[in-house]
mmCIF file of C-alpha atoms in Angstrom:
data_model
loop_
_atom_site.group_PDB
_atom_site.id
_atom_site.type_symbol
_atom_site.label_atom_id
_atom_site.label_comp_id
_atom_site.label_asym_id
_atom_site.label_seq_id
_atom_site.Cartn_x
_atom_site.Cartn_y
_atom_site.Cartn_z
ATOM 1 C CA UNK A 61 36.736 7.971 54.182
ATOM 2 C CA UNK A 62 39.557 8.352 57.385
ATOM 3 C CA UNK A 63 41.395 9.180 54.208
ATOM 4 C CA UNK A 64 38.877 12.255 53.519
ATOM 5 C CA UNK A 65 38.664 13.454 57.415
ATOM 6 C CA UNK A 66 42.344 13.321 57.519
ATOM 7 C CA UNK A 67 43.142 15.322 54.161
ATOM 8 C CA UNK A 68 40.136 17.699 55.218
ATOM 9 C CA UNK A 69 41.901 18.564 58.963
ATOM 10 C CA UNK A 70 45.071 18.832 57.055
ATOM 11 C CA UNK A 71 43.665 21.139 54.511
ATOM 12 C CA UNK A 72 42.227 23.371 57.785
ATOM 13 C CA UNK A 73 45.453 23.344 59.803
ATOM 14 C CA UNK A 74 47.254 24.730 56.864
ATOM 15 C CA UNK A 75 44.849 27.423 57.105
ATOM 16 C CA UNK A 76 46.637 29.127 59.580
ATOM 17 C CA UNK A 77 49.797 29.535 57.665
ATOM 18 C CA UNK A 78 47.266 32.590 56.851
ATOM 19 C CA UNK A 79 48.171 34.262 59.950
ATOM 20 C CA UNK A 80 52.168 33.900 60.540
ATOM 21 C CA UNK A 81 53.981 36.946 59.496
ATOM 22 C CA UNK A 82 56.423 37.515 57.996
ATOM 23 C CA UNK A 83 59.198 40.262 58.232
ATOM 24 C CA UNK A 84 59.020 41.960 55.353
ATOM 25 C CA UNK A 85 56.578 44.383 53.769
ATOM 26 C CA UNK A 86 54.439 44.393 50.672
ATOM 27 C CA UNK A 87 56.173 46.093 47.904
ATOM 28 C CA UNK A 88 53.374 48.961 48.666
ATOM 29 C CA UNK A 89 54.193 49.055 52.253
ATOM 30 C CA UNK A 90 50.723 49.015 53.426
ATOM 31 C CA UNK A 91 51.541 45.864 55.688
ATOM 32 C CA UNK A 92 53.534 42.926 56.615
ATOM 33 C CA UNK A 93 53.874 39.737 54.630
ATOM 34 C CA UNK A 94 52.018 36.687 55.659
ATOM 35 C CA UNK A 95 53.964 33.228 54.965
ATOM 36 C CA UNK A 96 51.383 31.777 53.194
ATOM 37 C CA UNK A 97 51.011 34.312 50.498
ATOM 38 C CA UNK A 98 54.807 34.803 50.396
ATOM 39 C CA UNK A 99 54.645 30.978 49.238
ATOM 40 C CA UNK A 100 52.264 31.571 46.711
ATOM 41 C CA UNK A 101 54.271 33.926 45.231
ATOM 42 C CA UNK A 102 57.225 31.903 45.334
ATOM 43 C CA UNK A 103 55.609 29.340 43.637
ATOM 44 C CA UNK A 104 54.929 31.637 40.392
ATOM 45 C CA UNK A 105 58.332 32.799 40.881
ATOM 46 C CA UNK A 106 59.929 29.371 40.724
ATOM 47 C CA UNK A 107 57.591 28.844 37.412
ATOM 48 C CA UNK A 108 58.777 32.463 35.543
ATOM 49 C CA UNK A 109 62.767 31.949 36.702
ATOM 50 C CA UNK A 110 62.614 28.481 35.419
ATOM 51 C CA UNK A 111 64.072 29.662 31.784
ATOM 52 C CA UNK A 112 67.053 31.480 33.458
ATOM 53 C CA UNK A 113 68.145 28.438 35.741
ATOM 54 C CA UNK A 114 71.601 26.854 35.521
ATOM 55 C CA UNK A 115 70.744 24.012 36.189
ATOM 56 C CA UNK A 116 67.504 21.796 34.231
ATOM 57 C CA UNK A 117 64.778 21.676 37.304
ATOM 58 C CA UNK A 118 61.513 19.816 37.775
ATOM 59 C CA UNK A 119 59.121 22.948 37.746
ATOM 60 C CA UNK A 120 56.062 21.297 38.496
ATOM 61 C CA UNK A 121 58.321 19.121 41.585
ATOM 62 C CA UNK A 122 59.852 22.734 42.097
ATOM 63 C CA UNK A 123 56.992 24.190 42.895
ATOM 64 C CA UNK A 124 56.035 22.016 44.822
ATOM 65 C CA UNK A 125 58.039 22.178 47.236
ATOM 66 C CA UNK A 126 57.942 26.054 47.152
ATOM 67 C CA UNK A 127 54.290 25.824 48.034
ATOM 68 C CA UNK A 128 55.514 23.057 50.949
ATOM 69 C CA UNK A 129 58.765 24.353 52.461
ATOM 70 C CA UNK A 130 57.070 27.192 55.138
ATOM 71 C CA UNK A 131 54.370 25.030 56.176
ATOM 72 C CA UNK A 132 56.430 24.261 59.340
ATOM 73 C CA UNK A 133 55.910 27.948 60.422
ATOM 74 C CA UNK A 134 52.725 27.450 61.831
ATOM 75 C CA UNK A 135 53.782 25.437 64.612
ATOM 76 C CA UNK A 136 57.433 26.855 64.584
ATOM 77 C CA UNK A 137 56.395 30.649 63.784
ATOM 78 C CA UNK A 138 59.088 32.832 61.455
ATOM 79 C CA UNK A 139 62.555 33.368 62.030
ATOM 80 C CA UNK A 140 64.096 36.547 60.582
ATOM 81 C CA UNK A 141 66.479 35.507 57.413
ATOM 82 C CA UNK A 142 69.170 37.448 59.361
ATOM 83 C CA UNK A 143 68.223 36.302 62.660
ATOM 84 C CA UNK A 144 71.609 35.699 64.856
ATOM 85 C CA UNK A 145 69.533 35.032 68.010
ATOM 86 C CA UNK A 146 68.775 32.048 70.346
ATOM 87 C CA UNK A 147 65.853 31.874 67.604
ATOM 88 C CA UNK A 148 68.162 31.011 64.966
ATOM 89 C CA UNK A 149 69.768 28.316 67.350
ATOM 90 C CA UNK A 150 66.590 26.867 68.108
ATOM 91 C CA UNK A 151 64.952 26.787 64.518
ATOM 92 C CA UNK A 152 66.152 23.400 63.056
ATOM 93 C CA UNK A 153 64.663 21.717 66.249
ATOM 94 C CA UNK A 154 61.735 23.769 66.285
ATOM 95 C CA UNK A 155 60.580 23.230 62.432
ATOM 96 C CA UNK A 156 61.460 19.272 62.296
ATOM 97 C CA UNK A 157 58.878 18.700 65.263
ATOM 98 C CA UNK A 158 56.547 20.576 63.241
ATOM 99 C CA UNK A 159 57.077 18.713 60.331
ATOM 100 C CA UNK A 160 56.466 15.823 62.435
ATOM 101 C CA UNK A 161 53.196 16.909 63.382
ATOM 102 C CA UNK A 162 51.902 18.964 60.620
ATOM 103 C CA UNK A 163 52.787 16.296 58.050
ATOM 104 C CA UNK A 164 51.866 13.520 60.172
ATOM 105 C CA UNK A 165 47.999 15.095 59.737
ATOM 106 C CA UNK A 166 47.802 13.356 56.532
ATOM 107 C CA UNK A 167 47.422 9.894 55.133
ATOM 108 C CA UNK A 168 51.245 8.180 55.294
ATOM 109 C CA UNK A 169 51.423 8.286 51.487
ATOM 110 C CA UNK A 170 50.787 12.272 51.251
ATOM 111 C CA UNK A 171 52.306 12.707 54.671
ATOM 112 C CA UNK A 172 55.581 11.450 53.261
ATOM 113 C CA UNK A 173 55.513 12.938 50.384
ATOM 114 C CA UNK A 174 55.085 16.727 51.969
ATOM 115 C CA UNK A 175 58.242 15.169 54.119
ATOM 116 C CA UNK A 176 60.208 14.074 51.340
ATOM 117 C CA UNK A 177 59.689 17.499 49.771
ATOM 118 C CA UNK A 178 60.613 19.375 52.814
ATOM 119 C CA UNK A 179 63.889 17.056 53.798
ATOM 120 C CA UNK A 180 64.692 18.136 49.970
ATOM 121 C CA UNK A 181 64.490 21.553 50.794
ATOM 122 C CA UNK A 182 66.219 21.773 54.024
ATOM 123 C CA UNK A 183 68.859 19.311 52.471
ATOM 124 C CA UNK A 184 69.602 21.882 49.586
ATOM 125 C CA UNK A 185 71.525 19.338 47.471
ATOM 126 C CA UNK A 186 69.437 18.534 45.036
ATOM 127 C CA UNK A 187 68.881 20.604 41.288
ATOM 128 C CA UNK A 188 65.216 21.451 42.575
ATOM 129 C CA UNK A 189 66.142 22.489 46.506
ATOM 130 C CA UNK A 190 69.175 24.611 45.055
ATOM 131 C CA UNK A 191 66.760 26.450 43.022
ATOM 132 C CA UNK A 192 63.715 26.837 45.193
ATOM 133 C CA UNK A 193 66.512 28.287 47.972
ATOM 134 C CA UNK A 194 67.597 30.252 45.833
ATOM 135 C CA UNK A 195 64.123 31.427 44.789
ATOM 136 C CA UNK A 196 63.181 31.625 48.322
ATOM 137 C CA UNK A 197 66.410 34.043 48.839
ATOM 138 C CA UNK A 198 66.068 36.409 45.922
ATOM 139 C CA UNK A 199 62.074 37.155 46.432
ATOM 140 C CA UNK A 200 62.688 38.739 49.637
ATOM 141 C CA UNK A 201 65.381 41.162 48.513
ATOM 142 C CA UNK A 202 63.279 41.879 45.709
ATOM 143 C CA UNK A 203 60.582 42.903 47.648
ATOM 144 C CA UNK A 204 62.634 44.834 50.555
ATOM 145 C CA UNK A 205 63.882 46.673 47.532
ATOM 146 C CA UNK A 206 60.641 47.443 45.861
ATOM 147 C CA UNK A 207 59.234 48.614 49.347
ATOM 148 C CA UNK A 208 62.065 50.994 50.088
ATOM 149 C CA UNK A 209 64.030 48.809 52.398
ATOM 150 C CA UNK A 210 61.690 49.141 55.632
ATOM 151 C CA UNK A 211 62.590 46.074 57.165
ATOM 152 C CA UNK A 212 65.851 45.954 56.695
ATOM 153 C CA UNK A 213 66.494 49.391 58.018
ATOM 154 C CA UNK A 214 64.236 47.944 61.116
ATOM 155 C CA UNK A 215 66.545 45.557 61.432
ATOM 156 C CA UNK A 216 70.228 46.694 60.747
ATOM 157 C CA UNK A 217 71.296 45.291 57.926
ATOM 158 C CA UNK A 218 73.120 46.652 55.655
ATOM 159 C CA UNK A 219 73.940 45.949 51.915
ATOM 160 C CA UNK A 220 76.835 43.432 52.750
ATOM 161 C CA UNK A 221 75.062 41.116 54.638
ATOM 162 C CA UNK A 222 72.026 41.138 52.024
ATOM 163 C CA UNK A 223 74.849 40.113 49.811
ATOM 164 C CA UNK A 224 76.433 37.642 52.224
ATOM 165 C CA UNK A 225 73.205 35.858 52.816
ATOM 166 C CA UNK A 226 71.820 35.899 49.629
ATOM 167 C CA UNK A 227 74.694 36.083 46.745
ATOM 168 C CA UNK A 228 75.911 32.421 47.674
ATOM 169 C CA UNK A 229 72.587 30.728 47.191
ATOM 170 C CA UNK A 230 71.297 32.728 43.942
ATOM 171 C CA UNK A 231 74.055 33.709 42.009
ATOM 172 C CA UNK A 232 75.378 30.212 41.107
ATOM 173 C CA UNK A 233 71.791 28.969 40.304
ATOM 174 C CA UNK A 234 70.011 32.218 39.103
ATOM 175 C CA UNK A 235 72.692 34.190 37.855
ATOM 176 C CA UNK A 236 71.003 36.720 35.697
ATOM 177 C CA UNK A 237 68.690 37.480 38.203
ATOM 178 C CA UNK A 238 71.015 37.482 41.154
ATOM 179 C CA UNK A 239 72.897 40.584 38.598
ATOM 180 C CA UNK A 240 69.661 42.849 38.562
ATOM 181 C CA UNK A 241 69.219 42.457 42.322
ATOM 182 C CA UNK A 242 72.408 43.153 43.072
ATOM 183 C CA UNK A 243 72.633 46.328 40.926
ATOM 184 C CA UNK A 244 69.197 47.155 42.434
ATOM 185 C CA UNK A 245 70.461 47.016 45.958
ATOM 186 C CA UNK A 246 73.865 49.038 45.346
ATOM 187 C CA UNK A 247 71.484 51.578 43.523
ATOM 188 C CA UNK A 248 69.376 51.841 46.894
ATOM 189 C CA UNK A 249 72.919 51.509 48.773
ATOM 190 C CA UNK A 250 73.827 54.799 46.975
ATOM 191 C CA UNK A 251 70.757 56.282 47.471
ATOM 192 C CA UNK A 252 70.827 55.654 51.099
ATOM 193 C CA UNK A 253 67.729 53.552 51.871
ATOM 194 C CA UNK A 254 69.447 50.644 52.279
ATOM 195 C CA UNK A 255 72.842 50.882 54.885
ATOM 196 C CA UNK A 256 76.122 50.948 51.876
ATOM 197 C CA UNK A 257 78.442 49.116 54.874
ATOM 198 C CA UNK B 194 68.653 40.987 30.512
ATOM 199 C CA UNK B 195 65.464 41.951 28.828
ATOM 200 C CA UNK B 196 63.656 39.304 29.651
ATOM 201 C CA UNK B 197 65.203 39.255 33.352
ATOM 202 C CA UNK B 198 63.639 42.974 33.734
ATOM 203 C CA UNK B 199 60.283 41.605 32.063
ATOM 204 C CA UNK B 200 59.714 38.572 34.416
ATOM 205 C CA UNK B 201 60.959 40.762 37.474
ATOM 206 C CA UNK B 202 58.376 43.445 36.063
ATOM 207 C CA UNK B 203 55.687 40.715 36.615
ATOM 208 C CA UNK B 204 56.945 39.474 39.184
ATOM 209 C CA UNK B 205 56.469 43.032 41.500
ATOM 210 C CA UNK B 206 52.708 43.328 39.344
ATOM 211 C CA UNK B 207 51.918 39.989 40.995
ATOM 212 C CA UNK B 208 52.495 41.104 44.459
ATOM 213 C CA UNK B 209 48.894 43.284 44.163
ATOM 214 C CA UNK B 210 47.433 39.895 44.787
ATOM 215 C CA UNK B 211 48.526 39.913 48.141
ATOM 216 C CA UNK B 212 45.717 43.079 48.332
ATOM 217 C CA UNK B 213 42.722 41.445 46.370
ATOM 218 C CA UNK B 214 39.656 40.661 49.419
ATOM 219 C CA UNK B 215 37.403 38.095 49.038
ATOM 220 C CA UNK B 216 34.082 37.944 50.465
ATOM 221 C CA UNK B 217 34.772 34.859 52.611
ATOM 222 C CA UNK B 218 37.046 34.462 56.406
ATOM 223 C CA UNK B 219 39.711 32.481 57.244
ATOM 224 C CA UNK B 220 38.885 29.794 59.349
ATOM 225 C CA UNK B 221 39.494 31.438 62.384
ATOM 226 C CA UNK B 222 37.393 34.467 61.254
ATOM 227 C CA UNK B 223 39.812 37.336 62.114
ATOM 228 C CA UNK B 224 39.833 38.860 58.451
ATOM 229 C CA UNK B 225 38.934 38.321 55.247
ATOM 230 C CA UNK B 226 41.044 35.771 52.967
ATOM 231 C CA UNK B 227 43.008 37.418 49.800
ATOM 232 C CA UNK B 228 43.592 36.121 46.616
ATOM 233 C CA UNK B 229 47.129 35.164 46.570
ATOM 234 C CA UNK B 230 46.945 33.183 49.996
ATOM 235 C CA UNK B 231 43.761 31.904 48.587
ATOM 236 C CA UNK B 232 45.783 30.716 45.626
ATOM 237 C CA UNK B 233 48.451 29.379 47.533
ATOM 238 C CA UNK B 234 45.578 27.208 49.170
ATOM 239 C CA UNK B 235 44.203 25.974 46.274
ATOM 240 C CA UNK B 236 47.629 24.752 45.249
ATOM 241 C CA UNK B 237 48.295 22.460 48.187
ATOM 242 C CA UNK B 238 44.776 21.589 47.960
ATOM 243 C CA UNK B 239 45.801 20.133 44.308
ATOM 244 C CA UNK B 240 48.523 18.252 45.770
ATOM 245 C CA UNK B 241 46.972 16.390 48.757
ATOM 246 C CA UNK B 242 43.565 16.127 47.241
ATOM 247 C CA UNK B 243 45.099 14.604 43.507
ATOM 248 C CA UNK B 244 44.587 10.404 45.491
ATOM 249 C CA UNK B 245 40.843 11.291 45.520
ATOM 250 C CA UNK B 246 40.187 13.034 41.729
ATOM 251 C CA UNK B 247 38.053 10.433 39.951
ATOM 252 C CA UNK B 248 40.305 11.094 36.553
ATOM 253 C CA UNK B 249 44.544 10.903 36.455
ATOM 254 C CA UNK B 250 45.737 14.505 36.693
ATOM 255 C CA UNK B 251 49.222 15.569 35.759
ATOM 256 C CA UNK B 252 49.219 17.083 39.909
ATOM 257 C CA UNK B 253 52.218 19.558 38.761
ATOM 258 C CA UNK B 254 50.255 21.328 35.630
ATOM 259 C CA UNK B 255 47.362 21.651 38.125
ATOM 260 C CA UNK B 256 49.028 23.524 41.306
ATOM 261 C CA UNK B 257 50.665 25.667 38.513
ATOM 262 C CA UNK B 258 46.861 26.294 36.860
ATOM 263 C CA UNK B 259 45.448 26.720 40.415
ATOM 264 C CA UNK B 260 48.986 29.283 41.437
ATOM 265 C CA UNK B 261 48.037 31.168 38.067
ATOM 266 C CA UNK B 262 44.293 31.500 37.322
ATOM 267 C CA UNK B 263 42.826 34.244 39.566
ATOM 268 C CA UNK B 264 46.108 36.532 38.759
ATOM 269 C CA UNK B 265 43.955 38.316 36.518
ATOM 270 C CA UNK B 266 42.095 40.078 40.155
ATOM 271 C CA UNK B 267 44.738 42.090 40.187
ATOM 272 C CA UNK B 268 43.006 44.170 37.566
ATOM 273 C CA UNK B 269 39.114 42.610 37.586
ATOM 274 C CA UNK B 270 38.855 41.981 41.329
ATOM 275 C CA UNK B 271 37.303 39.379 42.848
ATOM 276 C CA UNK B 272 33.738 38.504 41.748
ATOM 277 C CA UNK B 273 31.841 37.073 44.333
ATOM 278 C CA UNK B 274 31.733 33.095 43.300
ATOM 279 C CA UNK B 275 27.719 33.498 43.816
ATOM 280 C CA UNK B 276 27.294 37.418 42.770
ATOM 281 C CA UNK B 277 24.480 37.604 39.793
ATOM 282 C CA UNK B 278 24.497 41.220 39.488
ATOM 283 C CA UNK B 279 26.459 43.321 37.056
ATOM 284 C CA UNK B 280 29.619 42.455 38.184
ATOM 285 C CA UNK B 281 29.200 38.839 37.350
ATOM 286 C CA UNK B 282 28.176 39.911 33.469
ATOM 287 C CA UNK B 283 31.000 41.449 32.914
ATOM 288 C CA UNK B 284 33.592 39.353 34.860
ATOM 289 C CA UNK B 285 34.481 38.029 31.739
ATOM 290 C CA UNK B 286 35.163 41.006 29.887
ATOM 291 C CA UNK B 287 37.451 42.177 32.593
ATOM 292 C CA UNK B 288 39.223 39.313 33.242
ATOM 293 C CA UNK B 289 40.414 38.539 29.762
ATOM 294 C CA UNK B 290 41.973 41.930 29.613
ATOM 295 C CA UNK B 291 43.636 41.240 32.695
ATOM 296 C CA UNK B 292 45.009 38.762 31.482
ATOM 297 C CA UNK B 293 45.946 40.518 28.015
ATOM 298 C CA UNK B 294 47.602 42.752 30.248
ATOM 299 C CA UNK B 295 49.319 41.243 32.771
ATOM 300 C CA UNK B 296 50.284 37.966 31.103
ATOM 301 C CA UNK B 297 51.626 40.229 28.288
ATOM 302 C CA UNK B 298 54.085 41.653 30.847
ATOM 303 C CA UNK B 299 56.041 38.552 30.920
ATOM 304 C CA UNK B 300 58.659 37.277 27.803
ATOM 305 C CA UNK B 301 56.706 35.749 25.179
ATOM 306 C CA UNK B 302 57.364 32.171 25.646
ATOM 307 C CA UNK B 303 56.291 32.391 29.847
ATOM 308 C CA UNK B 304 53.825 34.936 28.671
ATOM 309 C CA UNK B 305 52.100 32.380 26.202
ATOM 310 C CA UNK B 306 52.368 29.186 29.327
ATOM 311 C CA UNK B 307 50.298 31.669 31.566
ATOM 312 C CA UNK B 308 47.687 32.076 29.365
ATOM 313 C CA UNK B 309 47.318 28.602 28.491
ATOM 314 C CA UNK B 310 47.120 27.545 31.867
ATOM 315 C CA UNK B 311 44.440 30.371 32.218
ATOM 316 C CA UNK B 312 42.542 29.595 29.001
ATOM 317 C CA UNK B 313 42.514 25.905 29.813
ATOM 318 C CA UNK B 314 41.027 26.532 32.996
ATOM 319 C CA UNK B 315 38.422 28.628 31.744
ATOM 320 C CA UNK B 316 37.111 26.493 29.106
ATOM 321 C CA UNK B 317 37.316 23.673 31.955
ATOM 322 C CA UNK B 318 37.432 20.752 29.229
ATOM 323 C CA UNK B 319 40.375 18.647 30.739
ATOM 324 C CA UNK B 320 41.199 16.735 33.378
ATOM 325 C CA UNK B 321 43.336 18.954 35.072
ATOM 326 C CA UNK B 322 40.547 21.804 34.409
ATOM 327 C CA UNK B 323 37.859 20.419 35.755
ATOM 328 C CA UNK B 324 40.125 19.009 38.948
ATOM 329 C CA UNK B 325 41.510 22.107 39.952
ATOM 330 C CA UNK B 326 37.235 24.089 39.424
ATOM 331 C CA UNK B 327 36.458 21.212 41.566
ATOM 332 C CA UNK B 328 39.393 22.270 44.409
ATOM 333 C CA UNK B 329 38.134 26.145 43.662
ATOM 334 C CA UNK B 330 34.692 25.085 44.863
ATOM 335 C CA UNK B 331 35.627 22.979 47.173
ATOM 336 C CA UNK B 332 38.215 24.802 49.527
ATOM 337 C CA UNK B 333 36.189 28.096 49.811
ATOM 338 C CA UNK B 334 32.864 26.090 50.611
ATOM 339 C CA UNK B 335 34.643 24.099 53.540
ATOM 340 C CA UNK B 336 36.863 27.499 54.842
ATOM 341 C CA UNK B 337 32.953 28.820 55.546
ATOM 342 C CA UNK B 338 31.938 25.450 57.363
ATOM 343 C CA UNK B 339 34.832 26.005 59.472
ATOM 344 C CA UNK B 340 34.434 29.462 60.072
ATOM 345 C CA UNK B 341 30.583 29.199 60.979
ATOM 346 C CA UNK B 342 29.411 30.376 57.455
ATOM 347 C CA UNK B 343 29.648 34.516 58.169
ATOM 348 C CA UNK B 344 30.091 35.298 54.324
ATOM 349 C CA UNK B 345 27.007 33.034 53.155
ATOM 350 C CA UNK B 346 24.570 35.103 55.881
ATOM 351 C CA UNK B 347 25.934 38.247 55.319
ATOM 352 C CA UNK B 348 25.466 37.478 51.422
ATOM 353 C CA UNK B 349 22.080 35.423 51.940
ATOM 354 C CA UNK B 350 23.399 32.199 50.502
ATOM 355 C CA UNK B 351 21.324 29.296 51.764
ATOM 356 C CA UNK B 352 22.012 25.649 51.561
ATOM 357 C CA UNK B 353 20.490 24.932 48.370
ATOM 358 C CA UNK B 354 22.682 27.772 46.454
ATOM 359 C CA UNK B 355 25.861 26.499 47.969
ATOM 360 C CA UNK B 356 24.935 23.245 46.601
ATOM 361 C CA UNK B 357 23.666 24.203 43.164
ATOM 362 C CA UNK B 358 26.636 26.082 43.049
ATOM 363 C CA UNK B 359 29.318 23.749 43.536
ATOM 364 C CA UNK B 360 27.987 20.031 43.602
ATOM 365 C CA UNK B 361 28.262 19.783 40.016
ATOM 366 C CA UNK B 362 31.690 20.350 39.746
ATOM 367 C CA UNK B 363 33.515 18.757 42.797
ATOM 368 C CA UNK B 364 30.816 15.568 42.873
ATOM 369 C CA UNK B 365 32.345 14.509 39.724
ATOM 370 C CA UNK B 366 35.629 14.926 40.286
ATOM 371 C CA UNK B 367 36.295 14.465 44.230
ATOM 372 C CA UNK B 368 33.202 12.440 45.063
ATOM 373 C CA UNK B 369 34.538 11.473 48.465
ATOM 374 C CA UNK B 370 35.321 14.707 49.260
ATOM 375 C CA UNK B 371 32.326 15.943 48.148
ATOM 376 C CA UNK B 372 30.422 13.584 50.197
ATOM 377 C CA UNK B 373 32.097 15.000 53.457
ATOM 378 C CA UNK B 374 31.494 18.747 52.929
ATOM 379 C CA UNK B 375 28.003 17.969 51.937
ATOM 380 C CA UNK B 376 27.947 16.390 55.050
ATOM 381 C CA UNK B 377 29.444 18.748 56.800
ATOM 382 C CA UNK B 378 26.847 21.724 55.387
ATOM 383 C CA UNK B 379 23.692 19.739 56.082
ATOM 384 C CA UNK B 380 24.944 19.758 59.505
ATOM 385 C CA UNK B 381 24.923 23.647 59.566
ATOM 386 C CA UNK B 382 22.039 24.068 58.083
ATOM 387 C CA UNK B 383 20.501 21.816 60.908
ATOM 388 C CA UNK B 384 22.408 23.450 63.236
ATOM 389 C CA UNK B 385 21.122 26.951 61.858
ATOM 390 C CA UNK B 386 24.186 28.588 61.053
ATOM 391 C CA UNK B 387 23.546 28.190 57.083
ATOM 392 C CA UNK B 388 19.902 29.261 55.979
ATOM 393 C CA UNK B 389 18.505 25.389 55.318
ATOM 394 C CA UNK B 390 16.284 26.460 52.090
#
């Protein structure tokens, strides 16, 4: 039953991924993105891109760790994609205590196995962590693009570093997709909502 | 490239999740929960709950079943899980056109794994079926616990109702589980925060 209590105060800390938000809008624009829905829809994203994948993946594993990878922002909070600040420095550090503490909330056998997902992910050399990144890069833009750009105009960026950031991680493993988001953003590049430098 | 532009197509439709309200609080009670963080929920809840299901469930075809079967409340809405008025009648009928809909957005072959995953958990006759009902009753019912039970007042949901409700599907599947939450509601009712009849 420690089993139970443990799983249950697990299952309520993750609650509050809930609450961290994100930088990016809804594709309506009627409000910010919270992480944890963000990783909901990453996770039906990394099930309907599995067919154009490169390389064979491990949806149900890929999913997974979709669903897993952002946990960490509870206790570590968001950092901007194109964040160049002292935040950026500080993230690795900030996000592996987390991990520590978040996954050490349940039993050892669970506990590493939301660990072993996670180290996957942030590893990014594995089938499944090259797809979920790139997954986890090409939802974003997707939305930013369906939403008029808001956030990225916020921000400063322009089309080239969308493309910088993004291009290396989904066009090798989603490269069909990665050619409709591309033409999407140079459409929105010529149409001025999103900065053509 | 069709297909690309199909799934993509779905992909922006599923975003509306992020705007479906249901009835009940996040555990901190600042606003109502919404289907798509709600799913996302549900999903981890499959994973680290999976040691305690009283049958073997394939864990990845049930966080992909619990990511996938309240998409259709993007065009039924939510129907409140104890609402016996009109609404609940014709949930139904609305929901399997959503899911005509919506599911028929996506290529054929992804199209046709979406509605399985739907169907099966609708008819509820396998393992993974009945598992991931069970986590649907389950992680709502202890959200309200931990929030102080606001939704189940405002609603007039007493004790009993909560368990009629949703003891017959997580007893038999996550007794131990089960055993804490019921647990944990006799002590509000005692407590007077859930109506004890």
């Amino acid at each position: 039953m420690d089993d139970v209590q443990a799983t249950l105060q697990f299952f309520m800390e993750a609650d509050q991924l809930k609450g961290v938000e994100r930088r990016n809008w809804l594709a309506d624009g009627s409000r910010r993105e919270n992480t944890a829905e963000h990783s909901w829809h990453l996770g039906i994203a990394a099930m309907i891109f599995a067919g154009f994948a490169t390389e064979p993946v491990d949806v149900g594993r890929a999913v997974c760790m979709a669903l897993v990878h952002d946990i960490v922002e509870i206790d570590a909070g968001d950092t901007f994609a194109y964040d160049t600040s002292e935040a950026a420095d500080t993230k690795r550090a900030r996000e592996v205590a987390a991990a520590d503490r978040l996954f050490g909330l349940l039993p050892p056998e669970m506990g590493n196995h939301f660990r072993e997902l996670w180290d996957e992910y942030e590893a990014g050399d594995t089938p499944e962590a090259r797809y979920v990144m790139a997954v986890d890069r090409v939802a974003p833009m997707l939305l930013n693009l369906a939403e008029g750009g808001s956030a990225w105009r916020e921000y400063g960026i322009t089309r080239s570093r969308v493309v910088d950031r993004n291009g290396r991680h989904v066009q090798p493993a989603l490269p069909e997709v990665w050619a409709v988001a591309l033409q999407r953003l140079n459409e929105a590049a010529s149409a001025g909502t999103v900065d053509p430098a």
